[in-house]
JSON list of C-alpha atoms in Angstrom, two decimals:
[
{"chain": "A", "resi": 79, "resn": "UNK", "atom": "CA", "xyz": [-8.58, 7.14, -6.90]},
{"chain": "A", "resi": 80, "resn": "UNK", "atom": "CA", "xyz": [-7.57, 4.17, -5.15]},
{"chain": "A", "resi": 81, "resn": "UNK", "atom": "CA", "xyz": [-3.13, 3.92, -3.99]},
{"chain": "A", "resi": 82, "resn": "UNK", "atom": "CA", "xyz": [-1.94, 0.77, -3.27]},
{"chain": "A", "resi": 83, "resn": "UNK", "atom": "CA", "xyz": [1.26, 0.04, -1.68]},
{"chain": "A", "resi": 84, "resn": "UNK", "atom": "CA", "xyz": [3.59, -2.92, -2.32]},
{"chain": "A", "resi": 85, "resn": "UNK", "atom": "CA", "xyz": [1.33, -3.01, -5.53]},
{"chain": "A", "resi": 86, "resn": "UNK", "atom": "CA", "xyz": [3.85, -5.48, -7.48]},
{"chain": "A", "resi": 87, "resn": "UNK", "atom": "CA", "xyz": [3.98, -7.92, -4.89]},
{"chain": "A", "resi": 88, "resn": "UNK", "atom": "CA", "xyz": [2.00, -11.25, -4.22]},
{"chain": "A", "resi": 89, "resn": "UNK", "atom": "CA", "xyz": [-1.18, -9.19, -2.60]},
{"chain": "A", "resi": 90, "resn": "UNK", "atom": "CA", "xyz": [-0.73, -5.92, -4.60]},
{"chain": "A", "resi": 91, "resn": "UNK", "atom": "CA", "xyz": [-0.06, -7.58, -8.39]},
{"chain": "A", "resi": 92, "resn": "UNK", "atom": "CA", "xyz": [-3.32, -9.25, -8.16]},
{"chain": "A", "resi": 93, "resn": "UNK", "atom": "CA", "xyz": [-5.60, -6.42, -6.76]},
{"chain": "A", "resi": 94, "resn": "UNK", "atom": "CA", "xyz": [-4.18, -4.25, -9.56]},
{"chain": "A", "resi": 95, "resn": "UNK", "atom": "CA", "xyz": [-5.49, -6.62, -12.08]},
{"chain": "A", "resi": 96, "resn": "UNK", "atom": "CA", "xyz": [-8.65, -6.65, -10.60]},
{"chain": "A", "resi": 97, "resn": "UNK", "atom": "CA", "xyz": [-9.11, -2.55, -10.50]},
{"chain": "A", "resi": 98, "resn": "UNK", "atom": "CA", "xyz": [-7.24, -2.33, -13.77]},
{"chain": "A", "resi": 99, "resn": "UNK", "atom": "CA", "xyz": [-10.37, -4.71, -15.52]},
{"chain": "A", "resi": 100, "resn": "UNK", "atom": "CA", "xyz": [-12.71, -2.95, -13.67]},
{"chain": "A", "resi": 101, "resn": "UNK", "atom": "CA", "xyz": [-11.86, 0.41, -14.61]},
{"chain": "A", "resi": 102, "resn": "UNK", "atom": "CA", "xyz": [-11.03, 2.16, -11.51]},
{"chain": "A", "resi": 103, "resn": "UNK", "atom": "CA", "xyz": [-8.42, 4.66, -11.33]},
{"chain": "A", "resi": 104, "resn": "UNK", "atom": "CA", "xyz": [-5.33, 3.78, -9.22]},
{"chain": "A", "resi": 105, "resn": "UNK", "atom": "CA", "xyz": [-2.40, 4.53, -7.96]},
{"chain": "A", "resi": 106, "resn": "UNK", "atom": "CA", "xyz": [0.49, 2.19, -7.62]},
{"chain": "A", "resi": 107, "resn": "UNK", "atom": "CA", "xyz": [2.71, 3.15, -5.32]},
{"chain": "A", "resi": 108, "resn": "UNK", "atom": "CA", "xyz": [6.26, 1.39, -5.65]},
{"chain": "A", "resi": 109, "resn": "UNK", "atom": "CA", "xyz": [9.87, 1.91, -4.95]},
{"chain": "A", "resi": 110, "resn": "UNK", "atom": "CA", "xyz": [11.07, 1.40, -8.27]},
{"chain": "A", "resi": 111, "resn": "UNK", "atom": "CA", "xyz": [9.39, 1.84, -11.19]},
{"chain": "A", "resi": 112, "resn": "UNK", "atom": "CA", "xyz": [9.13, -1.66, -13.32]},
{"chain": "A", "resi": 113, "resn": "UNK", "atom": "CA", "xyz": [10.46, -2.14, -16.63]},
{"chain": "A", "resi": 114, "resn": "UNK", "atom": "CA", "xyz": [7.07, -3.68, -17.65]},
{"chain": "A", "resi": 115, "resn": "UNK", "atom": "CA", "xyz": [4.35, -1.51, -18.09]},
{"chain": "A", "resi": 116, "resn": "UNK", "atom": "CA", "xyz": [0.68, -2.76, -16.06]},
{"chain": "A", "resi": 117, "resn": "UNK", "atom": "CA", "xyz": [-0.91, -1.17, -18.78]},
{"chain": "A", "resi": 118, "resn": "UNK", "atom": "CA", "xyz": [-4.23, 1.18, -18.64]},
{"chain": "A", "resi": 119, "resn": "UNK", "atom": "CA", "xyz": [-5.15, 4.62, -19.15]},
{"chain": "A", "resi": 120, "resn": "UNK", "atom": "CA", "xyz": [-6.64, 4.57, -15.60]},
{"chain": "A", "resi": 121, "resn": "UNK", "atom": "CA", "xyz": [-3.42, 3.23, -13.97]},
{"chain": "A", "resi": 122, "resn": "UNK", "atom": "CA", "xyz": [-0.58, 5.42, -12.79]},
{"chain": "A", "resi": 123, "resn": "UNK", "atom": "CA", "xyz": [3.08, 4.48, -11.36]},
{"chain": "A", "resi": 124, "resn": "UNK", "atom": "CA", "xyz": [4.69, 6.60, -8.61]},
{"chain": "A", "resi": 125, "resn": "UNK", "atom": "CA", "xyz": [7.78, 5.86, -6.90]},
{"chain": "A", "resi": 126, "resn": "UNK", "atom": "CA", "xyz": [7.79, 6.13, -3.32]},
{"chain": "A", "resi": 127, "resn": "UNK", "atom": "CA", "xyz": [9.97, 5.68, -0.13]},
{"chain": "A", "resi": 128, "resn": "UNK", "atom": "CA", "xyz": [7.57, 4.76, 3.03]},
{"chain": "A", "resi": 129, "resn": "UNK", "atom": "CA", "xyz": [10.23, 6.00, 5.36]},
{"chain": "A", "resi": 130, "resn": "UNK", "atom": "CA", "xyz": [10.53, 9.42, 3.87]},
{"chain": "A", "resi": 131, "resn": "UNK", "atom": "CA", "xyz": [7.15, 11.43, 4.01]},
{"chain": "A", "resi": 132, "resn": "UNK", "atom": "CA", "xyz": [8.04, 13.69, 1.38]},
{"chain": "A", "resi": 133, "resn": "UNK", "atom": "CA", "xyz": [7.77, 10.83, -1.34]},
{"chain": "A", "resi": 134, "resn": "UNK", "atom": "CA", "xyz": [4.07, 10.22, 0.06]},
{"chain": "A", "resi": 135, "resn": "UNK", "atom": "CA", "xyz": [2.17, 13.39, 0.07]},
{"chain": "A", "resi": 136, "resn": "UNK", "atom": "CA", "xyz": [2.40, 14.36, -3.52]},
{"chain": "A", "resi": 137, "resn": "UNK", "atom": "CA", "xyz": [1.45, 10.28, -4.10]},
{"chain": "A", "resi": 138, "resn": "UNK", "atom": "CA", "xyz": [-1.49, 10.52, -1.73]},
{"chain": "A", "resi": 139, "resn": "UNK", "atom": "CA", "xyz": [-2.73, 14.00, -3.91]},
{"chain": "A", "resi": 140, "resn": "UNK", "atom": "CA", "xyz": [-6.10, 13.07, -5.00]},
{"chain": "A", "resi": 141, "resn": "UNK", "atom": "CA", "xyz": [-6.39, 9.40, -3.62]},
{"chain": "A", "resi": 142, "resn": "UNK", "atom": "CA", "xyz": [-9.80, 8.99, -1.81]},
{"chain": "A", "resi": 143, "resn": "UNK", "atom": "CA", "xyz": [-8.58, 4.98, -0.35]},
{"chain": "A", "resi": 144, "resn": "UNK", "atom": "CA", "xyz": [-5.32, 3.36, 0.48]},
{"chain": "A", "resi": 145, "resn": "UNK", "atom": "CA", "xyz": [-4.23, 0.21, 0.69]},
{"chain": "A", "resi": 146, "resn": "UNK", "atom": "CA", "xyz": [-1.01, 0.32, 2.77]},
{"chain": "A", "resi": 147, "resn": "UNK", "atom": "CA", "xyz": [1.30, -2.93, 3.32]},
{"chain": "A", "resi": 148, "resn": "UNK", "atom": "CA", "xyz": [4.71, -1.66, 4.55]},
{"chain": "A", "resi": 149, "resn": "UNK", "atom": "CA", "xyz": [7.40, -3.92, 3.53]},
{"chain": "A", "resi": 150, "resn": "UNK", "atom": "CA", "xyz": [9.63, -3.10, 6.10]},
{"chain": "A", "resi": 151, "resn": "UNK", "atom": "CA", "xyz": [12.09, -3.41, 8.29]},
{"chain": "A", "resi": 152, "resn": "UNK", "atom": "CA", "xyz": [10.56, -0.67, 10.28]},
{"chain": "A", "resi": 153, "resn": "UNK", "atom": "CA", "xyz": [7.09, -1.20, 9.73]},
{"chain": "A", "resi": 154, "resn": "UNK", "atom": "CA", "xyz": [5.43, 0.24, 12.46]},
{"chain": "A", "resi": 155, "resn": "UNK", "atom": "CA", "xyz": [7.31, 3.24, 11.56]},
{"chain": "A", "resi": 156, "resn": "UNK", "atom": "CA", "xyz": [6.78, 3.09, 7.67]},
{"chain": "A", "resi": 157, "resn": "UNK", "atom": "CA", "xyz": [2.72, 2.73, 8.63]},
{"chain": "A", "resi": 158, "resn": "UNK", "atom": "CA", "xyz": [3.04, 5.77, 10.84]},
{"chain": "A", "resi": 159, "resn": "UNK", "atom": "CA", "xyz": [4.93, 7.92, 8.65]},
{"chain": "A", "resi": 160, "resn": "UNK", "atom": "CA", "xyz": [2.62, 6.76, 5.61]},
{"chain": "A", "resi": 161, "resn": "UNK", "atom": "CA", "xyz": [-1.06, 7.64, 7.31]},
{"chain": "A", "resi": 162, "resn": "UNK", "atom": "CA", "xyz": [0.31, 10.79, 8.46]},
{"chain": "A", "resi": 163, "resn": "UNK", "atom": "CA", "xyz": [0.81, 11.74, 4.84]},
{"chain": "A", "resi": 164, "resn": "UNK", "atom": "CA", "xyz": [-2.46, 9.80, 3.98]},
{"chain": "A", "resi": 165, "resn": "UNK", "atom": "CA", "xyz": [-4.42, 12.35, 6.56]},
{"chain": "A", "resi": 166, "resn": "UNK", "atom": "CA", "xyz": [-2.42, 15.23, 5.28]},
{"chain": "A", "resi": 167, "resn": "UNK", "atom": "CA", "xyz": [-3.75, 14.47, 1.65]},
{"chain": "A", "resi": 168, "resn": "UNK", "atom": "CA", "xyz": [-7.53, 14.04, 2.89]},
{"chain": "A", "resi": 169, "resn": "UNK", "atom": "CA", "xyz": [-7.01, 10.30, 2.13]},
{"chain": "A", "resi": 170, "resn": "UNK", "atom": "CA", "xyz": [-10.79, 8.89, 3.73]},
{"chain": "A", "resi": 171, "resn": "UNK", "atom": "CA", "xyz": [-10.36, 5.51, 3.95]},
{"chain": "A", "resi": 172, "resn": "UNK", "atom": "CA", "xyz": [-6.86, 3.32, 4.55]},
{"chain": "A", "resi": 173, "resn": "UNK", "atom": "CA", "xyz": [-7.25, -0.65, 4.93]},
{"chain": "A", "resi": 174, "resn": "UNK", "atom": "CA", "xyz": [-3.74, -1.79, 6.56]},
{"chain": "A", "resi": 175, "resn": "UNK", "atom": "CA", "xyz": [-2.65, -4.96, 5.85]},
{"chain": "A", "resi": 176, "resn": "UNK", "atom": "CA", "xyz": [0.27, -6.55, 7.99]},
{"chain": "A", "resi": 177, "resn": "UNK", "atom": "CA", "xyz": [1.72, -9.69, 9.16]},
{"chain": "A", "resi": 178, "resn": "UNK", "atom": "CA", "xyz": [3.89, -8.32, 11.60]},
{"chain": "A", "resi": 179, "resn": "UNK", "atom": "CA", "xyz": [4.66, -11.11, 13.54]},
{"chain": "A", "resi": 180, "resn": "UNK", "atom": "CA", "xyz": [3.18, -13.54, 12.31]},
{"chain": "A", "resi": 181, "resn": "UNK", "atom": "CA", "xyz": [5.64, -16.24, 12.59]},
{"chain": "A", "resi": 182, "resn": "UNK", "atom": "CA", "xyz": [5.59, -15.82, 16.26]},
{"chain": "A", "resi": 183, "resn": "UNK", "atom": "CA", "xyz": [1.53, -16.40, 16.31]},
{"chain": "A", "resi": 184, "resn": "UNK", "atom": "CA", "xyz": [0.87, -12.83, 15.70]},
{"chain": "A", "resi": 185, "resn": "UNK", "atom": "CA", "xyz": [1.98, -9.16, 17.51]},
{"chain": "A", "resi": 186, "resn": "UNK", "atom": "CA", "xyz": [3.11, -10.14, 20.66]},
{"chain": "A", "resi": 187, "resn": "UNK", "atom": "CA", "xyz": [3.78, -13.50, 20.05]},
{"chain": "A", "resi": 188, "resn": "UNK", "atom": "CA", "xyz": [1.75, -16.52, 21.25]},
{"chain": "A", "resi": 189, "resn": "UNK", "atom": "CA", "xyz": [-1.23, -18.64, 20.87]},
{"chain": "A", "resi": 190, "resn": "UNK", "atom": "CA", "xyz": [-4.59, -16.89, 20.34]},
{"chain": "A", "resi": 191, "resn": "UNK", "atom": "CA", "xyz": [-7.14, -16.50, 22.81]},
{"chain": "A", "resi": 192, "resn": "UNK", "atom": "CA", "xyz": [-8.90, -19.71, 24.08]},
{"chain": "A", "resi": 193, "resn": "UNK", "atom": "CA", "xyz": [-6.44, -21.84, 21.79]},
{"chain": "A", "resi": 194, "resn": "UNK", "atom": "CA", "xyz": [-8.06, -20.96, 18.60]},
{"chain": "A", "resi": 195, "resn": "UNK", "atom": "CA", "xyz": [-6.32, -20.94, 15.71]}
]
């Protein structure tokens, strides 16, 4: 079982449609439920709330692999709280994805190293 966070948004909605025609059983994980249904015996809809641990570990029952984007505003917070429920649940693998910071040229601000962009 694979959970994916901020599944209707622009990274999420596609990689849903990918599992979802490839048959793999998933989790999205969403703070409200959407009126339209993603369709699929293999999909399932839970609403969560990344700041409140006690949404995640009965949403992280069962789920082998995460896929955790935190929409904020606390991220680093809403990351922490979310893979401490992940390793509660036995979750095995997690692949963050973030752009916290970004606009600044990444965490921390600034240019990359040796000017490359």
């Amino acid at each position: 079982m694979i959970a994916i966070t901020g599944a209707t948004g622009n990274i999420g909605r596609p990689l849903t449609i990918f599992l979802k025609e490839a048959g793999v059983e998933t989790r999205l994980l969403v703070r409200d439920i959407p009126q339209s249904d993603p369709g699929g015996d293999k999909i399932q809809i839970v609403a969560i709330d990344l700041n409140r641990s006690e949404t995640l570990d009965a949403a992280f029952a069962g789920v082998s692999h995460l896929l955790l984007l935190s929409p904020g505003p606390d991220t680093p917070a809403q990351d922490a709280t979310a893979i401490s429920s992940a390793q509660r649940a036995g979750v095995s693998h997690v692949v963050l994805i973030s752009s916290l910071g970004i606009e600044a040229g990444g965490i921390g601000g600034g240019r990359p190293p040796c000017g490359r962009a």
